[in-house]
mmCIF file of C-alpha atoms and ligand atoms in Angstrom:
data_model
loop_
_atom_site.group_PDB
_atom_site.id
_atom_site.type_symbol
_atom_site.label_atom_id
_atom_site.label_comp_id
_atom_site.label_asym_id
_atom_site.label_seq_id
_atom_site.Cartn_x
_atom_site.Cartn_y
_atom_site.Cartn_z
ATOM 1 C CA HIS A 1223 134.125 -106.584 -31.860
ATOM 2 C CA ASN A 1224 132.576 -109.041 -29.447
ATOM 3 C CA ALA A 1225 134.246 -110.487 -27.019
ATOM 4 C CA HIS A 1226 132.183 -113.789 -26.391
ATOM 5 C CA TYR A 1227 132.202 -114.391 -30.145
ATOM 6 C CA ARG A 1228 135.859 -114.503 -30.384
ATOM 7 C CA ALA A 1229 136.086 -116.142 -27.410
ATOM 8 C CA LYS A 1230 134.258 -119.127 -29.238
ATOM 9 C CA MET A 1231 136.272 -118.512 -32.142
ATOM 10 C CA ASP A 1232 139.531 -119.051 -30.733
ATOM 11 C CA ALA A 1233 138.416 -121.863 -28.715
ATOM 12 C CA ILE A 1234 137.921 -123.925 -31.879
ATOM 13 C CA GLY A 1235 141.155 -121.898 -33.904
ATOM 14 C CA MET A 1236 138.940 -120.215 -36.516
ATOM 15 C CA GLU A 1237 139.936 -117.257 -38.116
ATOM 16 C CA PRO A 1238 137.679 -114.849 -40.220
ATOM 17 C CA GLY A 1239 139.730 -115.606 -43.216
ATOM 18 C CA ASP A 1240 138.570 -119.669 -42.685
ATOM 19 C CA ILE A 1241 135.035 -118.428 -43.984
ATOM 20 C CA LYS A 1242 135.416 -118.437 -48.026
ATOM 21 C CA CYS A 1243 132.335 -119.481 -49.133
ATOM 22 C CA LEU A 1244 128.589 -119.989 -48.225
ATOM 23 C CA ALA A 1245 129.490 -123.798 -47.065
ATOM 24 C CA ASP A 1246 132.031 -122.499 -44.709
ATOM 25 C CA LEU A 1247 129.667 -121.325 -42.504
ATOM 26 C CA GLN A 1248 128.654 -124.535 -41.074
ATOM 27 C CA ASN A 1249 132.097 -124.932 -39.685
ATOM 28 C CA MET A 1250 130.613 -121.991 -37.112
ATOM 29 C CA PRO A 1251 129.514 -122.929 -34.031
ATOM 30 C CA PHE A 1252 125.702 -122.737 -32.869
ATOM 31 C CA THR A 1253 124.702 -119.662 -31.058
ATOM 32 C CA VAL A 1254 121.993 -120.607 -28.178
ATOM 33 C CA LYS A 1255 119.693 -118.702 -25.790
ATOM 34 C CA ASP A 1256 121.865 -119.778 -23.033
ATOM 35 C CA ASP A 1257 124.491 -117.495 -24.911
ATOM 36 C CA LEU A 1258 122.680 -114.621 -24.568
ATOM 37 C CA ARG A 1259 121.616 -115.344 -21.053
ATOM 38 C CA GLU A 1260 124.868 -115.743 -19.706
ATOM 39 C CA THR A 1261 126.326 -112.193 -21.349
ATOM 40 C CA TYR A 1262 122.974 -110.640 -19.866
ATOM 41 C CA PRO A 1263 122.755 -107.515 -20.605
ATOM 42 C CA TYR A 1264 125.171 -106.099 -23.118
ATOM 43 C CA GLY A 1265 127.382 -108.715 -23.412
ATOM 44 C CA MET A 1266 126.657 -109.951 -27.128
ATOM 45 C CA PHE A 1267 126.651 -105.978 -28.380
ATOM 46 C CA ALA A 1268 129.395 -105.751 -31.104
ATOM 47 C CA VAL A 1269 129.334 -101.520 -31.207
ATOM 48 C CA PRO A 1270 129.663 -99.098 -28.313
ATOM 49 C CA LEU A 1271 126.374 -98.663 -26.395
ATOM 50 C CA LYS A 1272 126.731 -94.824 -27.298
ATOM 51 C CA ASP A 1273 126.007 -96.398 -30.944
ATOM 52 C CA VAL A 1274 123.001 -98.245 -29.740
ATOM 53 C CA ILE A 1275 119.255 -96.174 -29.713
ATOM 54 C CA ARG A 1276 117.181 -98.798 -28.375
ATOM 55 C CA VAL A 1277 116.650 -102.025 -26.905
ATOM 56 C CA HIS A 1278 114.075 -104.725 -26.560
ATOM 57 C CA GLY A 1279 113.761 -108.106 -24.534
ATOM 58 C CA SER A 1280 111.652 -111.416 -24.323
ATOM 59 C CA SER A 1281 111.193 -113.853 -21.405
ATOM 60 C CA GLY A 1282 113.894 -115.887 -21.196
ATOM 61 C CA THR A 1283 114.828 -119.582 -18.977
ATOM 62 C CA THR A 1284 115.453 -117.448 -16.146
ATOM 63 C CA GLY A 1285 113.643 -114.588 -14.114
ATOM 64 C CA LYS A 1286 115.822 -112.132 -16.307
ATOM 65 C CA PRO A 1287 114.851 -111.395 -19.887
ATOM 66 C CA ILE A 1288 116.939 -111.605 -22.635
ATOM 67 C CA ILE A 1289 117.776 -108.133 -24.287
ATOM 68 C CA VAL A 1290 118.814 -107.462 -27.857
ATOM 69 C CA GLY A 1291 120.030 -103.582 -29.251
ATOM 70 C CA TYR A 1292 119.449 -101.967 -32.393
ATOM 71 C CA THR A 1293 121.556 -98.774 -33.998
ATOM 72 C CA ARG A 1294 120.216 -96.617 -35.914
ATOM 73 C CA HIS A 1295 120.550 -98.322 -39.011
ATOM 74 C CA ASP A 1296 119.442 -101.528 -37.159
ATOM 75 C CA LEU A 1297 115.747 -99.750 -36.651
ATOM 76 C CA ASP A 1298 116.206 -98.567 -40.389
ATOM 77 C CA VAL A 1299 116.719 -101.980 -41.615
ATOM 78 C CA TRP A 1300 113.780 -102.912 -39.426
ATOM 79 C CA SER A 1301 111.542 -100.854 -40.320
ATOM 80 C CA GLU A 1302 112.048 -101.516 -43.797
ATOM 81 C CA LEU A 1303 111.635 -105.658 -43.540
ATOM 82 C CA LEU A 1304 108.786 -104.745 -42.062
ATOM 83 C CA ALA A 1305 107.259 -102.434 -44.874
ATOM 84 C CA ARG A 1306 108.326 -105.299 -46.961
ATOM 85 C CA ILE A 1307 106.026 -107.898 -45.442
ATOM 86 C CA ILE A 1308 103.353 -105.468 -44.666
ATOM 87 C CA THR A 1309 103.256 -104.457 -48.284
ATOM 88 C CA ALA A 1310 103.664 -108.189 -49.622
ATOM 89 C CA ALA A 1311 99.921 -108.451 -47.192
ATOM 90 C CA GLY A 1312 98.426 -106.078 -49.402
ATOM 91 C CA VAL A 1313 98.605 -103.022 -47.002
ATOM 92 C CA THR A 1314 99.077 -99.796 -48.173
ATOM 93 C CA ASN A 1315 98.982 -95.940 -46.966
ATOM 94 C CA GLU A 1316 95.518 -95.802 -47.821
ATOM 95 C CA ASP A 1317 94.880 -98.071 -44.844
ATOM 96 C CA ILE A 1318 93.623 -97.862 -41.344
ATOM 97 C CA VAL A 1319 95.589 -99.712 -38.590
ATOM 98 C CA GLN A 1320 94.515 -100.947 -35.272
ATOM 99 C CA MET A 1321 98.009 -101.874 -33.566
ATOM 100 C CA SER A 1322 96.856 -104.277 -30.832
ATOM 101 C CA PHE A 1323 100.352 -105.695 -30.132
ATOM 102 C CA ASN A 1324 101.849 -104.564 -26.754
ATOM 103 C CA TYR A 1325 104.088 -101.657 -26.976
ATOM 104 C CA GLY A 1326 107.340 -102.134 -24.758
ATOM 105 C CA LEU A 1327 110.373 -104.537 -24.635
ATOM 106 C CA PHE A 1328 108.212 -106.946 -26.720
ATOM 107 C CA THR A 1329 109.544 -106.509 -30.368
ATOM 108 C CA GLY A 1330 106.319 -106.806 -31.969
ATOM 109 C CA GLY A 1331 104.562 -103.773 -30.941
ATOM 110 C CA PHE A 1332 107.393 -101.155 -31.978
ATOM 111 C CA GLY A 1333 108.377 -103.307 -34.863
ATOM 112 C CA LEU A 1334 105.609 -103.409 -36.917
ATOM 113 C CA HIS A 1335 104.348 -99.881 -35.550
ATOM 114 C CA TYR A 1336 107.288 -98.336 -37.673
ATOM 115 C CA GLY A 1337 106.747 -100.450 -40.624
ATOM 116 C CA MET A 1338 103.221 -99.577 -40.648
ATOM 117 C CA GLU A 1339 104.903 -95.644 -40.253
ATOM 118 C CA LYS A 1340 107.356 -96.389 -43.348
ATOM 119 C CA VAL A 1341 104.521 -97.658 -45.851
ATOM 120 C CA GLY A 1342 102.549 -94.685 -44.809
ATOM 121 C CA ALA A 1343 99.574 -96.190 -43.171
ATOM 122 C CA LEU A 1344 97.709 -94.059 -40.656
ATOM 123 C CA VAL A 1345 98.405 -96.386 -37.236
ATOM 124 C CA ILE A 1346 96.468 -96.472 -34.272
ATOM 125 C CA PRO A 1347 98.526 -97.707 -31.453
ATOM 126 C CA MET A 1348 96.051 -99.483 -29.586
ATOM 127 C CA SER A 1349 98.153 -101.884 -27.891
ATOM 128 C CA GLY A 1350 96.825 -105.147 -26.878
ATOM 129 C CA GLY A 1351 93.464 -105.532 -24.246
ATOM 130 C CA ASN A 1352 90.380 -103.604 -23.665
ATOM 131 C CA THR A 1353 88.533 -105.604 -26.747
ATOM 132 C CA ARG A 1354 85.172 -103.832 -26.187
ATOM 133 C CA LYS A 1355 87.387 -100.591 -26.978
ATOM 134 C CA GLN A 1356 89.107 -101.933 -29.281
ATOM 135 C CA LEU A 1357 86.136 -102.772 -31.433
ATOM 136 C CA MET A 1358 84.464 -99.059 -30.585
ATOM 137 C CA MET A 1359 87.877 -97.369 -32.079
ATOM 138 C CA MET A 1360 87.593 -100.373 -34.630
ATOM 139 C CA GLN A 1361 83.998 -99.130 -35.791
ATOM 140 C CA ASP A 1362 84.861 -95.333 -35.227
ATOM 141 C CA MET A 1363 88.168 -95.007 -36.532
ATOM 142 C CA ARG A 1364 86.789 -97.455 -39.587
ATOM 143 C CA SER A 1365 89.954 -99.542 -39.343
ATOM 144 C CA THR A 1366 90.963 -101.575 -42.248
ATOM 145 C CA VAL A 1367 94.050 -103.745 -40.988
ATOM 146 C CA LEU A 1368 94.143 -105.427 -37.980
ATOM 147 C CA ILE A 1369 98.148 -106.109 -36.102
ATOM 148 C CA SER A 1370 97.452 -109.268 -32.975
ATOM 149 C CA THR A 1371 98.746 -112.251 -32.300
ATOM 150 C CA PRO A 1372 96.004 -114.676 -33.889
ATOM 151 C CA SER A 1373 94.301 -115.925 -30.734
ATOM 152 C CA TYR A 1374 93.582 -112.228 -29.823
ATOM 153 C CA ALA A 1375 91.659 -112.193 -33.307
ATOM 154 C CA LEU A 1376 89.513 -114.987 -32.448
ATOM 155 C CA HIS A 1377 89.046 -113.310 -28.705
ATOM 156 C CA ILE A 1378 88.050 -109.539 -30.516
ATOM 157 C CA ALA A 1379 85.731 -111.901 -33.036
ATOM 158 C CA GLU A 1380 84.007 -113.442 -29.869
ATOM 159 C CA VAL A 1381 83.372 -110.104 -28.029
ATOM 160 C CA ALA A 1382 81.935 -108.452 -31.139
ATOM 161 C CA GLU A 1383 79.585 -111.187 -31.163
ATOM 162 C CA GLN A 1384 78.805 -110.812 -27.648
ATOM 163 C CA MET A 1385 78.045 -106.750 -28.424
ATOM 164 C CA GLY A 1386 76.090 -107.654 -31.583
ATOM 165 C CA ILE A 1387 78.588 -106.113 -33.754
ATOM 166 C CA ASP A 1388 78.315 -107.582 -37.370
ATOM 167 C CA MET A 1389 81.834 -107.658 -38.817
ATOM 168 C CA ALA A 1390 80.716 -108.277 -42.300
ATOM 169 C CA LYS A 1391 79.696 -104.372 -42.128
ATOM 170 C CA MET A 1392 82.868 -103.332 -40.541
ATOM 171 C CA PRO A 1393 85.438 -102.023 -42.945
ATOM 172 C CA LEU A 1394 88.254 -104.305 -41.677
ATOM 173 C CA ARG A 1395 89.652 -106.162 -44.927
ATOM 174 C CA THR A 1396 93.097 -107.533 -43.614
ATOM 175 C CA ALA A 1397 95.356 -108.469 -41.182
ATOM 176 C CA LEU A 1398 98.502 -109.767 -40.265
ATOM 177 C CA PHE A 1399 99.258 -111.813 -37.525
ATOM 178 C CA GLY A 1400 102.103 -113.593 -35.670
ATOM 179 C CA GLY A 1401 103.926 -113.969 -32.407
ATOM 180 C CA GLU A 1402 102.424 -117.219 -31.763
ATOM 181 C CA PRO A 1403 101.928 -120.659 -33.481
ATOM 182 C CA TRP A 1404 98.780 -120.968 -35.284
ATOM 183 C CA THR A 1405 97.248 -123.406 -37.647
ATOM 184 C CA ASP A 1406 95.569 -123.134 -41.037
ATOM 185 C CA GLU A 1407 92.126 -124.377 -39.850
ATOM 186 C CA MET A 1408 92.444 -121.194 -37.280
ATOM 187 C CA ARG A 1409 93.434 -119.140 -40.212
ATOM 188 C CA LYS A 1410 90.025 -119.829 -41.939
ATOM 189 C CA GLU A 1411 87.882 -120.143 -38.776
ATOM 190 C CA ILE A 1412 89.200 -116.200 -37.995
ATOM 191 C CA GLU A 1413 88.832 -115.241 -41.937
ATOM 192 C CA SER A 1414 85.343 -116.826 -41.833
ATOM 193 C CA ARG A 1415 84.237 -114.749 -38.143
ATOM 194 C CA LEU A 1416 86.076 -111.351 -39.036
ATOM 195 C CA HIS A 1417 85.335 -111.395 -42.854
ATOM 196 C CA ILE A 1418 88.991 -110.501 -43.660
ATOM 197 C CA LEU A 1419 92.608 -112.186 -45.121
ATOM 198 C CA ALA A 1420 94.984 -113.336 -42.641
ATOM 199 C CA THR A 1421 98.138 -113.324 -42.949
ATOM 200 C CA ASP A 1422 101.331 -114.991 -41.225
ATOM 201 C CA ASN A 1423 104.608 -113.572 -40.295
ATOM 202 C CA TYR A 1424 107.394 -114.444 -38.012
ATOM 203 C CA GLY A 1425 110.321 -113.219 -36.214
ATOM 204 C CA LEU A 1426 111.901 -113.712 -33.008
ATOM 205 C CA THR A 1427 113.839 -111.188 -30.355
ATOM 206 C CA GLU A 1428 117.102 -112.525 -30.516
ATOM 207 C CA VAL A 1429 117.617 -112.530 -34.562
ATOM 208 C CA MET A 1430 115.913 -109.155 -34.778
ATOM 209 C CA GLY A 1431 111.951 -109.309 -33.550
ATOM 210 C CA PRO A 1432 108.941 -109.558 -36.513
ATOM 211 C CA GLY A 1433 110.488 -108.936 -40.016
ATOM 212 C CA VAL A 1434 112.204 -112.267 -40.398
ATOM 213 C CA SER A 1435 109.357 -113.634 -42.569
ATOM 214 C CA GLY A 1436 106.230 -113.134 -43.626
ATOM 215 C CA GLU A 1437 103.296 -114.402 -46.207
ATOM 216 C CA CYS A 1438 102.255 -112.258 -49.267
ATOM 217 C CA ALA A 1439 98.476 -112.136 -49.994
ATOM 218 C CA LEU A 1440 98.766 -115.889 -51.538
ATOM 219 C CA ALA A 1441 99.383 -117.182 -48.034
ATOM 220 C CA THR A 1442 101.726 -120.228 -49.606
ATOM 221 C CA GLY A 1443 104.555 -120.264 -47.416
ATOM 222 C CA LEU A 1444 106.497 -117.029 -45.156
ATOM 223 C CA HIS A 1445 109.120 -115.222 -47.554
ATOM 224 C CA ILE A 1446 112.054 -114.775 -45.669
ATOM 225 C CA ALA A 1447 114.401 -112.065 -45.887
ATOM 226 C CA GLU A 1448 117.381 -113.962 -47.439
ATOM 227 C CA ASP A 1449 119.269 -110.588 -48.228
ATOM 228 C CA HIS A 1450 119.579 -109.974 -44.503
ATOM 229 C CA PHE A 1451 119.944 -113.422 -43.301
ATOM 230 C CA ILE A 1452 120.582 -116.356 -43.704
ATOM 231 C CA VAL A 1453 118.594 -119.405 -42.938
ATOM 232 C CA GLU A 1454 119.614 -123.094 -42.447
ATOM 233 C CA THR A 1455 117.495 -126.433 -41.340
ATOM 234 C CA ILE A 1456 119.179 -128.485 -39.245
ATOM 235 C CA ASP A 1457 118.575 -131.858 -37.473
ATOM 236 C CA PRO A 1458 117.955 -130.681 -34.352
ATOM 237 C CA GLU A 1459 119.515 -134.039 -32.604
ATOM 238 C CA THR A 1460 122.731 -134.221 -34.401
ATOM 239 C CA GLY A 1461 123.088 -130.093 -35.518
ATOM 240 C CA LYS A 1462 123.450 -131.188 -39.163
ATOM 241 C CA VAL A 1463 122.262 -128.994 -42.273
ATOM 242 C CA LEU A 1464 119.810 -130.897 -43.808
ATOM 243 C CA PRO A 1465 119.002 -130.506 -47.784
ATOM 244 C CA PRO A 1466 116.279 -128.229 -48.893
ATOM 245 C CA GLY A 1467 113.342 -129.280 -48.762
ATOM 246 C CA SER A 1468 113.582 -131.339 -45.266
ATOM 247 C CA LYS A 1469 111.738 -130.609 -41.982
ATOM 248 C CA GLY A 1470 114.247 -129.606 -39.324
ATOM 249 C CA GLU A 1471 115.419 -126.578 -36.622
ATOM 250 C CA LEU A 1472 115.743 -123.288 -38.606
ATOM 251 C CA VAL A 1473 118.941 -121.617 -37.934
ATOM 252 C CA PHE A 1474 119.257 -118.278 -38.652
ATOM 253 C CA THR A 1475 122.422 -115.810 -39.247
ATOM 254 C CA SER A 1476 122.333 -112.218 -39.683
ATOM 255 C CA LEU A 1477 124.400 -110.141 -42.540
ATOM 256 C CA THR A 1478 123.672 -106.494 -41.901
ATOM 257 C CA LYS A 1479 123.008 -106.150 -38.021
ATOM 258 C CA GLU A 1480 125.199 -104.267 -36.547
ATOM 259 C CA ALA A 1481 124.465 -103.634 -32.702
ATOM 260 C CA PHE A 1482 123.377 -107.655 -31.975
ATOM 261 C CA PRO A 1483 124.825 -109.366 -34.990
ATOM 262 C CA ILE A 1484 123.691 -113.094 -34.455
ATOM 263 C CA ILE A 1485 125.618 -115.965 -35.820
ATOM 264 C CA ARG A 1486 123.906 -119.387 -36.663
ATOM 265 C CA TYR A 1487 120.962 -119.028 -34.225
ATOM 266 C CA ARG A 1488 119.039 -122.036 -33.175
ATOM 267 C CA THR A 1489 115.607 -120.659 -33.014
ATOM 268 C CA LYS A 1490 113.950 -124.308 -31.634
ATOM 269 C CA ASP A 1491 111.549 -123.722 -34.089
ATOM 270 C CA ILE A 1492 110.602 -126.389 -36.814
ATOM 271 C CA SER A 1493 109.674 -125.878 -40.202
ATOM 272 C CA ILE A 1494 110.450 -126.637 -43.835
ATOM 273 C CA ILE A 1495 112.275 -124.333 -46.572
ATOM 274 C CA ASP A 1496 110.814 -124.133 -49.536
ATOM 275 C CA GLN A 1497 113.544 -122.265 -52.244
ATOM 276 C CA ARG A 1498 110.912 -122.097 -55.214
ATOM 277 C CA PRO A 1499 109.982 -119.033 -56.651
ATOM 278 C CA CYS A 1500 106.144 -117.966 -55.671
ATOM 279 C CA ALA A 1501 103.307 -117.335 -57.651
ATOM 280 C CA CYS A 1502 103.495 -113.384 -56.312
ATOM 281 C CA GLY A 1503 106.595 -112.845 -58.233
ATOM 282 C CA ARG A 1504 108.543 -112.795 -55.285
ATOM 283 C CA THR A 1505 112.267 -115.081 -55.726
ATOM 284 C CA ASN A 1506 113.469 -115.581 -51.793
ATOM 285 C CA ALA A 1507 113.067 -118.584 -50.024
ATOM 286 C CA ARG A 1508 109.473 -119.544 -47.886
ATOM 287 C CA MET A 1509 109.090 -121.007 -44.804
ATOM 288 C CA CYS A 1510 105.950 -123.100 -44.040
ATOM 289 C CA LYS A 1511 104.016 -122.149 -41.201
ATOM 290 C CA VAL A 1512 106.103 -122.856 -37.882
ATOM 291 C CA ILE A 1513 105.200 -127.121 -37.266
ATOM 292 C CA GLY A 1514 106.220 -127.065 -33.358
ATOM 293 C CA ARG A 1515 109.509 -126.491 -31.242
ATOM 294 C CA VAL A 1516 112.152 -128.798 -30.450
ATOM 295 C CA ASP A 1517 111.951 -127.816 -26.634
ATOM 296 C CA ASP A 1518 108.961 -127.301 -24.020
ATOM 297 C CA MET A 1519 108.489 -123.967 -24.710
ATOM 298 C CA MET A 1520 104.611 -122.749 -24.699
ATOM 299 C CA VAL A 1521 103.701 -119.578 -26.413
ATOM 300 C CA ILE A 1522 100.613 -118.447 -24.020
ATOM 301 C CA ARG A 1523 98.792 -115.364 -25.303
ATOM 302 C CA GLY A 1524 102.142 -114.365 -26.868
ATOM 303 C CA VAL A 1525 104.375 -114.706 -23.904
ATOM 304 C CA ASN A 1526 107.152 -117.218 -24.252
ATOM 305 C CA VAL A 1527 106.700 -119.676 -21.388
ATOM 306 C CA PHE A 1528 109.166 -122.029 -20.052
ATOM 307 C CA PRO A 1529 108.275 -124.813 -17.529
ATOM 308 C CA SER A 1530 111.377 -124.499 -15.937
ATOM 309 C CA GLN A 1531 110.740 -120.624 -15.075
ATOM 310 C CA LEU A 1532 107.699 -121.205 -13.499
ATOM 311 C CA GLU A 1533 109.739 -124.257 -11.494
ATOM 312 C CA GLU A 1534 111.955 -121.726 -10.281
ATOM 313 C CA VAL A 1535 109.392 -119.393 -9.166
ATOM 314 C CA LEU A 1536 107.171 -122.149 -7.313
ATOM 315 C CA LEU A 1537 110.519 -123.305 -5.851
ATOM 316 C CA GLY A 1538 110.939 -119.939 -4.512
ATOM 317 C CA PHE A 1539 108.343 -120.560 -1.956
ATOM 318 C CA LYS A 1540 108.961 -122.667 0.988
ATOM 319 C CA GLU A 1541 105.283 -123.648 1.651
ATOM 320 C CA LEU A 1542 105.139 -125.429 -1.756
ATOM 321 C CA GLY A 1543 106.598 -128.913 -2.667
ATOM 322 C CA PRO A 1544 108.269 -129.929 -5.764
ATOM 323 C CA GLN A 1545 105.232 -131.532 -7.461
ATOM 324 C CA TYR A 1546 103.533 -129.339 -10.282
ATOM 325 C CA GLN A 1547 100.957 -129.523 -13.202
ATOM 326 C CA LEU A 1548 100.720 -126.641 -15.853
ATOM 327 C CA HIS A 1549 97.438 -126.836 -17.645
ATOM 328 C CA VAL A 1550 97.273 -125.183 -20.669
ATOM 329 C CA TYR A 1551 93.769 -124.674 -22.651
ATOM 330 C CA ARG A 1552 91.682 -122.382 -24.618
ATOM 331 C CA GLU A 1553 88.837 -120.488 -22.922
ATOM 332 C CA GLY A 1554 86.811 -119.287 -25.906
ATOM 333 C CA TYR A 1555 89.990 -117.752 -27.973
ATOM 334 C CA LEU A 1556 92.359 -116.844 -25.050
ATOM 335 C CA ASP A 1557 95.046 -119.118 -23.811
ATOM 336 C CA THR A 1558 94.683 -119.925 -19.905
ATOM 337 C CA LEU A 1559 97.116 -121.221 -17.753
ATOM 338 C CA GLU A 1560 96.303 -122.861 -14.489
ATOM 339 C CA VAL A 1561 99.031 -124.074 -11.949
ATOM 340 C CA TYR A 1562 98.705 -126.816 -9.910
ATOM 341 C CA VAL A 1563 101.040 -127.278 -7.423
ATOM 342 C CA GLU A 1564 101.298 -129.407 -3.953
ATOM 343 C CA LEU A 1565 101.845 -127.649 -0.376
ATOM 344 C CA VAL A 1566 104.850 -128.813 0.739
ATOM 345 C CA ASP A 1567 103.067 -130.177 4.225
ATOM 346 C CA THR A 1568 99.276 -130.407 5.513
ATOM 347 C CA THR A 1569 99.796 -127.165 7.962
ATOM 348 C CA LEU A 1570 98.402 -124.632 5.878
ATOM 349 C CA LEU A 1571 95.414 -127.093 5.026
ATOM 350 C CA THR A 1572 93.120 -125.754 8.660
ATOM 351 C CA SER A 1573 93.679 -122.247 7.406
ATOM 352 C CA TYR A 1574 91.373 -120.724 4.912
ATOM 353 C CA GLY A 1575 93.101 -117.231 4.965
ATOM 354 C CA ALA A 1576 96.897 -118.670 4.793
ATOM 355 C CA LEU A 1577 95.335 -120.902 1.593
ATOM 356 C CA GLU A 1578 94.195 -117.722 0.054
ATOM 357 C CA ASN A 1579 97.114 -115.402 0.993
ATOM 358 C CA LEU A 1580 99.746 -117.763 -0.535
ATOM 359 C CA THR A 1581 98.199 -118.188 -3.731
ATOM 360 C CA ARG A 1582 97.625 -114.551 -3.965
ATOM 361 C CA ARG A 1583 101.336 -114.353 -3.527
ATOM 362 C CA ILE A 1584 102.081 -117.120 -6.295
ATOM 363 C CA LYS A 1585 100.282 -115.256 -8.584
ATOM 364 C CA GLY A 1586 101.505 -112.031 -8.001
ATOM 365 C CA THR A 1587 105.171 -113.256 -8.171
ATOM 366 C CA ILE A 1588 104.208 -115.129 -11.367
ATOM 367 C CA LYS A 1589 102.755 -112.386 -12.667
ATOM 368 C CA SER A 1590 105.804 -110.210 -12.318
ATOM 369 C CA VAL A 1591 108.204 -112.637 -13.302
ATOM 370 C CA LEU A 1592 106.408 -113.678 -16.607
ATOM 371 C CA GLY A 1593 104.342 -110.827 -16.590
ATOM 372 C CA LEU A 1594 100.850 -113.350 -17.407
ATOM 373 C CA GLN A 1595 98.080 -113.526 -15.506
ATOM 374 C CA CYS A 1596 97.156 -117.041 -14.116
ATOM 375 C CA ASP A 1597 95.438 -119.463 -11.917
ATOM 376 C CA VAL A 1598 96.793 -120.980 -9.094
ATOM 377 C CA LYS A 1599 95.489 -124.259 -7.419
ATOM 378 C CA LEU A 1600 96.607 -125.439 -4.177
ATOM 379 C CA ALA A 1601 96.863 -129.271 -3.819
ATOM 380 C CA GLU A 1602 97.554 -131.249 -0.716
ATOM 381 C CA PRO A 1603 100.996 -132.821 -0.272
ATOM 382 C CA GLY A 1604 100.874 -136.455 -2.332
ATOM 383 C CA ARG A 1605 98.589 -135.438 -4.964
ATOM 384 C CA PHE A 1606 100.520 -135.919 -7.998
HETATM 385 O O1 DLL B 2218 107.334 -113.174 -30.973
HETATM 386 C C1 DLL B 2218 108.415 -111.888 -32.671
HETATM 387 C C2 DLL B 2218 106.945 -111.457 -32.903
HETATM 388 C C3 DLL B 2218 106.370 -110.512 -32.827
HETATM 389 C C4 DLL B 2218 106.796 -111.987 -34.436
HETATM 390 C C5 DLL B 2218 104.962 -110.299 -33.751
HETATM 391 C C6 DLL B 2218 105.617 -112.106 -35.451
HETATM 392 C C7 DLL B 2218 104.802 -110.414 -34.908
HETATM 393 P P1 DLL B 2218 109.623 -113.266 -28.952
HETATM 394 O O2 DLL B 2218 108.544 -112.985 -28.096
HETATM 395 O O3 DLL B 2218 111.148 -113.344 -28.957
HETATM 396 O O4 DLL B 2218 109.097 -112.536 -30.946
HETATM 397 O O5 DLL B 2218 109.354 -115.492 -29.269
HETATM 398 C C8 DLL B 2218 109.363 -115.875 -30.777
HETATM 399 O O6 DLL B 2218 107.525 -116.869 -30.919
HETATM 400 O O7 DLL B 2218 110.563 -118.302 -31.596
HETATM 401 C C9 DLL B 2218 108.240 -118.589 -31.789
HETATM 402 O O8 DLL B 2218 108.265 -120.103 -31.445
HETATM 403 C C10 DLL B 2218 107.100 -117.992 -31.705
HETATM 404 N N1 DLL B 2218 106.742 -117.236 -33.260
HETATM 405 C C11 DLL B 2218 106.675 -115.925 -33.602
HETATM 406 N N2 DLL B 2218 106.042 -115.733 -34.665
HETATM 407 C C12 DLL B 2218 105.194 -117.000 -34.429
HETATM 408 C C13 DLL B 2218 104.601 -116.885 -35.996
HETATM 409 C C14 DLL B 2218 108.221 -112.553 -31.263
HETATM 410 N N3 DLL B 2218 103.811 -116.514 -36.796
HETATM 411 C C15 DLL B 2218 108.968 -117.013 -30.808
HETATM 412 N N4 DLL B 2218 103.981 -118.761 -36.100
HETATM 413 C C16 DLL B 2218 109.424 -117.967 -31.755
HETATM 414 C C17 DLL B 2218 104.668 -119.635 -35.130
HETATM 415 C C18 DLL B 2218 105.885 -117.912 -34.384
HETATM 416 N N5 DLL B 2218 105.459 -119.340 -34.037
#
């Protein structure tokens, strides 16, 4: 039902009848982010728009987001898959959940929200930011579960310390973190500072959003929803499928999605698949924590940032030269981005007002294109 996929299959002479067993999947072409960019906004949908009841999106390699769609059935499945992960993490209808993911095009907020409702937990739709208020609500509402990015959790811990709040005395006991890479060291730190069990969950907009995989309370790998997605691990250089247990790029194919089916999507995320059953009793395969990325995408405060996107913004200013540096570091526990960029010539150097004005305009454009606050530092030509 989708012209883009049909054209790709026609180009290699592949017919539906050519897929007879699981191994035949390997003969199908990959789908990559560019496919979604080229068909923006609706070209990857496989149902009429009247059957689509929600879209979400995430930043792409250009100023435009990539857009994905969901039918009512897709949203039901999505809630179900999150309800599974939420339940696996030990959350029940007795829990009071503080949702600190943003609601909006980002899949994190709505995705986990509906999963929590399905479980029957009480959801407080806080969204991200305003950390002091988050902590006040956490105390007053007696939140037992936190949903956010792991870096935001550490920021909460830091602000709690500044406010003199003893987290050991708070009812918070469990958290589901995702949306960005984090390490087991970071997990230990979050667990000890917030006095909670911290679980990891993974997903990406193109495949569905959160709900693709998540840890049980044993936290020994993220259980993949294999009844809804086929996962392959490939060598990112050759595209060849690797044997189970090898480290490689994850590739997902959806089995049940209606509005936005996806065939062999190359995630660029590196992980290892473990097919052994888990001690918790679940038998679906697990992926280890994401180890890294194939490309140069950075995830800054949950926002996917490609250096090429920033480059495009910077090159749009005639006052700027083509040399720039991106400095990303942790300030406290929040990722901070500093953009250093050379001026094209020395004419502005004598006017403080003009430099200030230019800096403000660059920051504003980056904020509107990427949705990310950053610092901009102008440098004289030839500096880098
Ligand atoms: O971040 C979906 C999501 C929201 C997952 C909330 C979990 C919780 P995108 O904005 O499209 O979607 O970003 C997807 O973020 O390809 C990974 O590189 C990274 N990522 C997401 N979750 C994890 C995780 C959402 N648990 C991209 N560990 C993915 C490591 C993660 N990386």
